[in-house]
Amino acid sequence: MESTVASKLEALLKLQTIDSQLDEIKRVRGDLPEEVQDLEDEIEGYEVRVRKFDDEVANLNESIVQRKQGIKDSEGLIRKYEEQQENVRNNREYDAITKEVELQKLEIQINEKKIREAIYQIEQKNTEIEGTKHRLEERRKDLDNKKKELNQIVGESEEEETQLEQERNKAAENIEVRLLSAYTRIRGNVRNGLAVVTVKRDACGGCFNTVPPQRQADIAAQKKVIVCEHCGRILAGVEQRVF
Ligand SMILES: [Zn+2]
């Protein structure tokens, strides 16, 4: 059986009442959920940066170890060459070994220079990491506080919210899809979340523009779903004027 316009409007009004209560719960939470999300994103960014720094420092330390080993190897070769030099048969052999020794000494100088550069880079990076770690610590404290605040607010309204969500689902079931999507669309378009209003003191309860007497009579008759010509909200009824 097709439901009457009156019952459709009643169902819409009921849904609106529940949604307005849910809106109020969310309003009390304010920007907190978003602020928590922003902080979590910022912290993640810092953590990625710190991990990257740590990797770079580890690579530099590894390169220092390798360069130090290179120096030891060169020193070993030099000792070996110098022993060989004591047993050379001619000047040509002596000169050839001298060249090898010089090459290894050059190699040692290069490695020492690279080690100094790596140490300098590590110092620079450590300064950078320190700043980031400091900010990270501060943001973590902020996040802790915001989360506590949010959890408290959510905790206070959690039960009510769950119950309202259940009521909302039940109320929405009774409304035909086409009407429900119109309701959702209007709610999305208006600032106060009111898609269904009544006429109060000859005016639309949503935008407060005057509703002419004939239109009020049509609304009161509840023969069809009528929307406000100014704001598009559904006008579910006319509240009786008290003279
Ligand atoms: Zn209006």
Short mmCIF file of N, CA and C in Angstrom, two decimals, residues 158-238:
data_model
loop_
_atom_site.label_atom_id
_atom_site.label_comp_id
_atom_site.label_asym_id
_atom_site.label_seq_id
_atom_site.Cartn_x
_atom_site.Cartn_y
_atom_site.Cartn_z
N GLU A 158 28.92 8.84 23.23
CA GLU A 158 29.00 7.62 22.43
C GLU A 158 27.70 6.80 22.46
N GLU A 159 27.22 6.59 23.67
CA GLU A 159 26.02 5.76 23.83
C GLU A 159 24.84 6.40 23.09
N GLU A 160 24.70 7.72 23.32
CA GLU A 160 23.60 8.45 22.68
C GLU A 160 23.73 8.38 21.17
N GLU A 161 24.95 8.53 20.69
CA GLU A 161 25.17 8.51 19.25
C GLU A 161 24.80 7.16 18.65
N THR A 162 25.26 6.08 19.30
CA THR A 162 24.95 4.73 18.81
C THR A 162 23.44 4.52 18.74
N GLN A 163 22.76 4.97 19.78
CA GLN A 163 21.31 4.79 19.81
C GLN A 163 20.65 5.60 18.70
N LEU A 164 21.12 6.84 18.51
CA LEU A 164 20.55 7.70 17.47
C LEU A 164 20.81 7.10 16.08
N GLU A 165 22.00 6.54 15.89
CA GLU A 165 22.32 5.92 14.59
C GLU A 165 21.34 4.78 14.29
N GLN A 166 21.05 4.00 15.33
CA GLN A 166 20.10 2.89 15.15
C GLN A 166 18.71 3.42 14.81
N GLU A 167 18.30 4.44 15.54
CA GLU A 167 16.98 5.05 15.28
C GLU A 167 16.94 5.63 13.88
N ARG A 168 18.07 6.23 13.50
CA ARG A 168 18.14 6.84 12.17
C ARG A 168 17.95 5.80 11.07
N ASN A 169 18.67 4.68 11.22
CA ASN A 169 18.54 3.61 10.22
C ASN A 169 17.11 3.12 10.10
N LYS A 170 16.47 2.97 11.26
CA LYS A 170 15.07 2.51 11.26
C LYS A 170 14.18 3.55 10.58
N ALA A 171 14.38 4.82 10.93
CA ALA A 171 13.55 5.89 10.37
C ALA A 171 13.76 6.00 8.86
N ALA A 172 15.01 5.82 8.41
CA ALA A 172 15.31 5.95 6.98
C ALA A 172 14.68 4.81 6.17
N GLU A 173 14.56 3.65 6.81
CA GLU A 173 13.95 2.49 6.11
C GLU A 173 12.54 2.78 5.65
N ASN A 174 11.84 3.62 6.40
CA ASN A 174 10.43 3.91 6.09
C ASN A 174 10.24 4.96 5.01
N ILE A 175 11.35 5.48 4.50
CA ILE A 175 11.24 6.55 3.50
C ILE A 175 11.69 6.03 2.14
N GLU A 176 10.87 6.33 1.11
CA GLU A 176 11.22 5.82 -0.23
C GLU A 176 12.55 6.44 -0.71
N VAL A 177 13.24 5.67 -1.51
CA VAL A 177 14.60 6.02 -1.93
C VAL A 177 14.67 7.41 -2.56
N ARG A 178 13.73 7.71 -3.45
CA ARG A 178 13.76 8.98 -4.17
C ARG A 178 13.67 10.17 -3.20
N LEU A 179 12.76 10.02 -2.24
CA LEU A 179 12.56 11.09 -1.26
C LEU A 179 13.77 11.22 -0.33
N LEU A 180 14.33 10.07 0.01
CA LEU A 180 15.49 10.04 0.91
C LEU A 180 16.71 10.71 0.25
N SER A 181 16.86 10.46 -1.05
CA SER A 181 18.02 11.06 -1.73
C SER A 181 17.81 12.56 -1.90
N ALA A 182 16.54 12.99 -2.10
CA ALA A 182 16.26 14.43 -2.16
C ALA A 182 16.59 15.07 -0.81
N TYR A 183 16.18 14.39 0.25
CA TYR A 183 16.45 14.86 1.62
C TYR A 183 17.96 15.01 1.85
N THR A 184 18.69 13.98 1.46
CA THR A 184 20.15 14.00 1.64
C THR A 184 20.78 15.13 0.85
N ARG A 185 20.27 15.33 -0.39
CA ARG A 185 20.82 16.37 -1.25
C ARG A 185 20.59 17.76 -0.64
N ILE A 186 19.35 17.99 -0.19
CA ILE A 186 19.03 19.30 0.40
C ILE A 186 19.87 19.54 1.66
N ARG A 187 20.00 18.50 2.48
CA ARG A 187 20.80 18.62 3.71
C ARG A 187 22.24 19.01 3.40
N GLY A 188 22.73 18.45 2.30
CA GLY A 188 24.11 18.76 1.91
C GLY A 188 24.27 20.18 1.41
N ASN A 189 23.15 20.75 0.92
CA ASN A 189 23.23 22.08 0.32
C ASN A 189 23.02 23.22 1.30
N VAL A 190 22.48 22.92 2.48
CA VAL A 190 22.18 23.99 3.43
C VAL A 190 23.14 23.96 4.60
N ARG A 191 23.36 25.17 5.15
CA ARG A 191 24.39 25.28 6.18
C ARG A 191 24.01 24.65 7.51
N ASN A 192 22.72 24.76 7.88
CA ASN A 192 22.34 24.27 9.21
C ASN A 192 21.89 22.81 9.23
N GLY A 193 21.99 22.14 8.08
CA GLY A 193 21.65 20.71 8.03
C GLY A 193 20.16 20.43 8.07
N LEU A 194 19.35 21.49 8.00
CA LEU A 194 17.90 21.29 8.03
C LEU A 194 17.35 21.15 6.61
N ALA A 195 16.87 19.96 6.29
CA ALA A 195 16.27 19.73 4.97
C ALA A 195 14.75 19.78 5.06
N VAL A 196 14.23 19.46 6.24
CA VAL A 196 12.79 19.46 6.45
C VAL A 196 12.45 20.46 7.55
N VAL A 197 11.58 21.42 7.23
CA VAL A 197 11.20 22.43 8.23
C VAL A 197 9.69 22.64 8.19
N THR A 198 9.20 23.39 9.14
CA THR A 198 7.78 23.76 9.11
C THR A 198 7.66 25.26 8.88
N VAL A 199 6.46 25.67 8.55
CA VAL A 199 6.20 27.11 8.42
C VAL A 199 5.87 27.65 9.81
N LYS A 200 6.64 28.68 10.21
CA LYS A 200 6.40 29.29 11.52
C LYS A 200 6.19 30.78 11.34
N ARG A 201 5.16 31.32 11.93
CA ARG A 201 4.86 32.75 11.83
C ARG A 201 4.91 33.20 10.37
N ASP A 202 4.24 32.42 9.50
CA ASP A 202 4.12 32.74 8.07
C ASP A 202 5.44 32.69 7.32
N ALA A 203 6.46 32.14 7.93
CA ALA A 203 7.76 32.10 7.25
C ALA A 203 8.33 30.68 7.22
N CYS A 204 9.16 30.42 6.22
CA CYS A 204 9.87 29.14 6.12
C CYS A 204 10.78 29.00 7.34
N GLY A 205 10.71 27.86 8.00
CA GLY A 205 11.53 27.63 9.19
C GLY A 205 13.01 27.46 8.89
N GLY A 206 13.34 27.41 7.59
CA GLY A 206 14.75 27.24 7.23
C GLY A 206 15.40 28.54 6.83
N CYS A 207 14.73 29.29 5.95
CA CYS A 207 15.34 30.52 5.43
C CYS A 207 14.61 31.79 5.89
N PHE A 208 13.47 31.61 6.57
CA PHE A 208 12.70 32.71 7.17
C PHE A 208 12.09 33.65 6.14
N ASN A 209 12.03 33.22 4.87
CA ASN A 209 11.29 34.01 3.88
C ASN A 209 9.79 33.73 4.05
N THR A 210 9.01 34.73 3.73
CA THR A 210 7.55 34.62 3.90
C THR A 210 6.97 33.57 2.97
N VAL A 211 6.04 32.79 3.51
CA VAL A 211 5.31 31.81 2.70
C VAL A 211 3.87 32.34 2.53
N PRO A 212 3.44 32.58 1.28
CA PRO A 212 2.11 33.17 1.04
C PRO A 212 0.99 32.29 1.60
N PRO A 213 -0.16 32.91 1.95
CA PRO A 213 -1.26 32.17 2.59
C PRO A 213 -1.75 30.96 1.76
N GLN A 214 -1.87 31.13 0.44
CA GLN A 214 -2.37 30.01 -0.38
C GLN A 214 -1.41 28.81 -0.30
N ARG A 215 -0.11 29.13 -0.37
CA ARG A 215 0.91 28.08 -0.30
C ARG A 215 0.86 27.41 1.08
N GLN A 216 0.65 28.22 2.11
CA GLN A 216 0.52 27.66 3.47
C GLN A 216 -0.65 26.69 3.53
N ALA A 217 -1.74 27.06 2.86
CA ALA A 217 -2.93 26.20 2.86
C ALA A 217 -2.60 24.87 2.17
N ASP A 218 -1.86 24.95 1.04
CA ASP A 218 -1.47 23.73 0.30
C ASP A 218 -0.58 22.84 1.18
N ILE A 219 0.34 23.49 1.88
CA ILE A 219 1.26 22.73 2.75
C ILE A 219 0.46 22.04 3.85
N ALA A 220 -0.44 22.80 4.45
CA ALA A 220 -1.23 22.27 5.56
C ALA A 220 -2.11 21.10 5.08
N ALA A 221 -2.53 21.15 3.84
CA ALA A 221 -3.41 20.09 3.30
C ALA A 221 -2.65 18.77 3.15
N GLN A 222 -1.33 18.84 3.00
CA GLN A 222 -0.48 17.65 2.88
C GLN A 222 -0.93 16.70 1.77
N LYS A 223 -1.27 17.30 0.60
CA LYS A 223 -1.67 16.46 -0.54
C LYS A 223 -0.44 16.09 -1.38
N LYS A 224 0.58 16.94 -1.31
CA LYS A 224 1.84 16.62 -2.01
C LYS A 224 3.01 17.24 -1.25
N VAL A 225 4.22 16.79 -1.59
CA VAL A 225 5.42 17.31 -0.93
C VAL A 225 5.76 18.66 -1.55
N ILE A 226 5.76 19.70 -0.72
CA ILE A 226 6.02 21.05 -1.21
C ILE A 226 7.36 21.56 -0.65
N VAL A 227 8.15 22.18 -1.52
CA VAL A 227 9.43 22.73 -1.04
C VAL A 227 9.37 24.25 -1.02
N CYS A 228 10.18 24.85 -0.21
CA CYS A 228 10.27 26.31 -0.12
C CYS A 228 10.81 26.85 -1.43
N GLU A 229 10.16 27.88 -1.98
CA GLU A 229 10.58 28.40 -3.30
C GLU A 229 11.86 29.22 -3.17
N HIS A 230 12.23 29.56 -1.96
CA HIS A 230 13.45 30.36 -1.77
C HIS A 230 14.68 29.48 -1.51
N CYS A 231 14.52 28.48 -0.61
CA CYS A 231 15.70 27.71 -0.20
C CYS A 231 15.63 26.24 -0.63
N GLY A 232 14.48 25.79 -1.09
CA GLY A 232 14.37 24.41 -1.56
C GLY A 232 14.13 23.38 -0.47
N ARG A 233 14.00 23.83 0.79
CA ARG A 233 13.76 22.87 1.88
C ARG A 233 12.34 22.33 1.80
N ILE A 234 12.17 21.12 2.29
CA ILE A 234 10.84 20.52 2.31
C ILE A 234 10.03 21.13 3.46
N LEU A 235 8.83 21.61 3.11
CA LEU A 235 7.96 22.22 4.14
C LEU A 235 6.96 21.16 4.58
N ALA A 236 7.16 20.64 5.78
CA ALA A 236 6.39 19.47 6.22
C ALA A 236 5.07 19.83 6.88
N GLY A 237 4.88 21.09 7.23
CA GLY A 237 3.62 21.45 7.88
C GLY A 237 3.59 22.93 8.25
N VAL A 238 2.46 23.35 8.76
CA VAL A 238 2.31 24.74 9.18
C VAL A 238 2.00 24.76 10.67
#
